[in-house]
Tab-separated table of C-alpha atoms in Angstrom:
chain	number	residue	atom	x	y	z
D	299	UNK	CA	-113.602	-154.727	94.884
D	300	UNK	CA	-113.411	-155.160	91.047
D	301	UNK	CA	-112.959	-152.604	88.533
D	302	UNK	CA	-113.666	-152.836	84.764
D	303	UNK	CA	-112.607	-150.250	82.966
D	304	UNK	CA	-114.331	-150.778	79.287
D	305	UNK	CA	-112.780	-148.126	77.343
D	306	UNK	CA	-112.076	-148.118	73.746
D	307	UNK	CA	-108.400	-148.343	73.753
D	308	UNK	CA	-107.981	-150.548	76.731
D	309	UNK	CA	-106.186	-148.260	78.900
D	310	UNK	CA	-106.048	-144.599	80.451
D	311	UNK	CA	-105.413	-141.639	79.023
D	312	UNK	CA	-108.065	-140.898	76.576
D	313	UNK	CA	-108.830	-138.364	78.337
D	314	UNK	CA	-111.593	-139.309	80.734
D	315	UNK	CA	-111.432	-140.511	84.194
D	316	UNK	CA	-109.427	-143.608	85.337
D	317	UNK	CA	-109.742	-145.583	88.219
D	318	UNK	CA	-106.789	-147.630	89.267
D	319	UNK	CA	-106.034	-150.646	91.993
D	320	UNK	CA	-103.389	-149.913	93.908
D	321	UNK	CA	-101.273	-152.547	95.343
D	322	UNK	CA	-102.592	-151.760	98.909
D	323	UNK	CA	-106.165	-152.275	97.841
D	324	UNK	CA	-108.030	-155.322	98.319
D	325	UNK	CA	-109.129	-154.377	94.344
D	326	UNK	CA	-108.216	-156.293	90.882
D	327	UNK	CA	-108.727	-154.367	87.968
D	328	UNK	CA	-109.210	-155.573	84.444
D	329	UNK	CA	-108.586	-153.082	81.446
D	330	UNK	CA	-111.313	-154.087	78.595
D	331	UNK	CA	-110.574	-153.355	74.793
D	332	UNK	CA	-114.121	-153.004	74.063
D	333	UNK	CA	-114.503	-151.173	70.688
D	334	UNK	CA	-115.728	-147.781	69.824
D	335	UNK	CA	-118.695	-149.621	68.106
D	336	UNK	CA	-122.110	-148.548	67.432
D	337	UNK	CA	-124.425	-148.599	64.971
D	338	UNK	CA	-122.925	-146.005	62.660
D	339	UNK	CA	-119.630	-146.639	63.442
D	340	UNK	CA	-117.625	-148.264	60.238
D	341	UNK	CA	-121.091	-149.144	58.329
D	342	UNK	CA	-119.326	-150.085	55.240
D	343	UNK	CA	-122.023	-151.198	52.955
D	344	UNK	CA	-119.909	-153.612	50.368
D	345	UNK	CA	-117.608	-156.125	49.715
D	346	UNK	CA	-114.344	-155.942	51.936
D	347	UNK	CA	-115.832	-152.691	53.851
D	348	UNK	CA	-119.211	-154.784	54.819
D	349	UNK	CA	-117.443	-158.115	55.632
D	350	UNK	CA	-114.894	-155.827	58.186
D	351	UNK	CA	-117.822	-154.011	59.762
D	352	UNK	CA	-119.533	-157.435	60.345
D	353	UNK	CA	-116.292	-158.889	61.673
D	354	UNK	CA	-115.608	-155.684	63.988
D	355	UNK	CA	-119.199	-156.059	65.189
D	356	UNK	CA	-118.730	-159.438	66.373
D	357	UNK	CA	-115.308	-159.141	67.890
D	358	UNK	CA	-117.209	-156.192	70.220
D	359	UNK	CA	-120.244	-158.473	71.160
D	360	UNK	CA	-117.679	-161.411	72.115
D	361	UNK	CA	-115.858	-158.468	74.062
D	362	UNK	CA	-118.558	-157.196	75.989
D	363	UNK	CA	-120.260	-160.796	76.425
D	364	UNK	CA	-116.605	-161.519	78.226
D	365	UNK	CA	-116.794	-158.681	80.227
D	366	UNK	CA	-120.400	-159.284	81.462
D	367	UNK	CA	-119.229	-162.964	82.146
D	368	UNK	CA	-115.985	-161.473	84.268
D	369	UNK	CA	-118.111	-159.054	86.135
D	370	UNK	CA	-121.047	-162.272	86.721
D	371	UNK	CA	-118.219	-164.303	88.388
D	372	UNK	CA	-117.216	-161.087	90.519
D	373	UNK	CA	-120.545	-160.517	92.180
D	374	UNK	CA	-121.051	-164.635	92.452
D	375	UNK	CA	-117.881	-164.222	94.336
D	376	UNK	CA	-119.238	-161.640	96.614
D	377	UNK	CA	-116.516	-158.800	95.453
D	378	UNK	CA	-118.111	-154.978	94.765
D	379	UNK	CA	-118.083	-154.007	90.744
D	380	UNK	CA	-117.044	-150.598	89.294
D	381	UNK	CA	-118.087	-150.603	85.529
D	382	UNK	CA	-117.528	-147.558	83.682
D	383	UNK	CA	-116.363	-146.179	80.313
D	384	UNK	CA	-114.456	-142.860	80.012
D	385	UNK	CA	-115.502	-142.008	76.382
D	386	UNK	CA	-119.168	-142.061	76.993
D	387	UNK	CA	-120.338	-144.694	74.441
D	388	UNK	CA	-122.790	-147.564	75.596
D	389	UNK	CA	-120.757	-150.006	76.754
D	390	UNK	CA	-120.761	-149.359	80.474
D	391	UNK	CA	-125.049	-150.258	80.050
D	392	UNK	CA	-124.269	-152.984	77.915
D	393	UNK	CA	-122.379	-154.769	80.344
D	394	UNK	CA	-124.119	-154.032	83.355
D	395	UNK	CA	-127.333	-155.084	81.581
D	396	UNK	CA	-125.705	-158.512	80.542
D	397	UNK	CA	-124.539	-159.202	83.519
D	398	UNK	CA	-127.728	-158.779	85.401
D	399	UNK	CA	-128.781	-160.949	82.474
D	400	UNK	CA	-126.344	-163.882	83.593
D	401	UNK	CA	-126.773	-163.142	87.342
D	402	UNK	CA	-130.790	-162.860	87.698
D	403	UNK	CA	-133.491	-165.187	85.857
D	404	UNK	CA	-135.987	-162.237	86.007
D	405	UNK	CA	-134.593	-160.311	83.450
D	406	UNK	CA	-134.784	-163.490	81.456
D	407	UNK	CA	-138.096	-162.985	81.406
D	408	UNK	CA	-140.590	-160.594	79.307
D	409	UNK	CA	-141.170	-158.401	81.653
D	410	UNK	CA	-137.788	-158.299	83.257
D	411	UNK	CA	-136.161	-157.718	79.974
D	412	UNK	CA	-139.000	-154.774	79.303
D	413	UNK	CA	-137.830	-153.408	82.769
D	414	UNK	CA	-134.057	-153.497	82.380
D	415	UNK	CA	-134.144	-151.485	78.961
D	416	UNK	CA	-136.726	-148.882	80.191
């Protein structure tokens, strides 16, 4: 049983719920640092403010694409996945829908992509 717990600050207490592995568990648990980041988040629109909101952007897409790519390898390994996120941002459907990305061709296609974002 894997858990990923994407919140924004990497850890608990922000407040929302927490799931941990405890050593009796057949469970690993990885703690992701995915950023608060969405589309109005830091929009800095010149100079040194745009070139950090483009940098931030790309540090959370290399985030979540690791995450997806932890939880791919999980299922491939035949282990359960918890994904959530505490603060209620998008990441939890962001990585689920990447994963399922990496894990099944059809959503690769057209209509599998149409059908994962409905």
């Amino acid at each position: 049983f894997n858990i990923f717990g994407a919140g924004g600050g990497g850890g608990g207490g922000g407040g929302g719920g927490d799931e941990d592995a405890d050593e009796g568990d057949e469970a690993e648990e990885a703690r992701g640092s995915t950023s608060n980041y969405s589309s109005g988040d830091q929009a800095g629109n010149r100079g040194k403010e745009l070139s950090q909101s483009v940098a931030g952007w790309l540090s959370h897409v290399a985030l979540v694409l690791q995450a997806a790519n932890w939880g791919a390898d999980a299922l491939e390994a035949g282990h359960a996945l918890l994904v959530h996120c505490s603060d209620g941002w998008d990441r939890t459907s962001q990585i689920v829908s990447l994963t399922q990305l990496l894990l099944d061709p059809y959503y690769r296609t057209l209509s599998g992509f149409n059908e994962l974002i409905r």
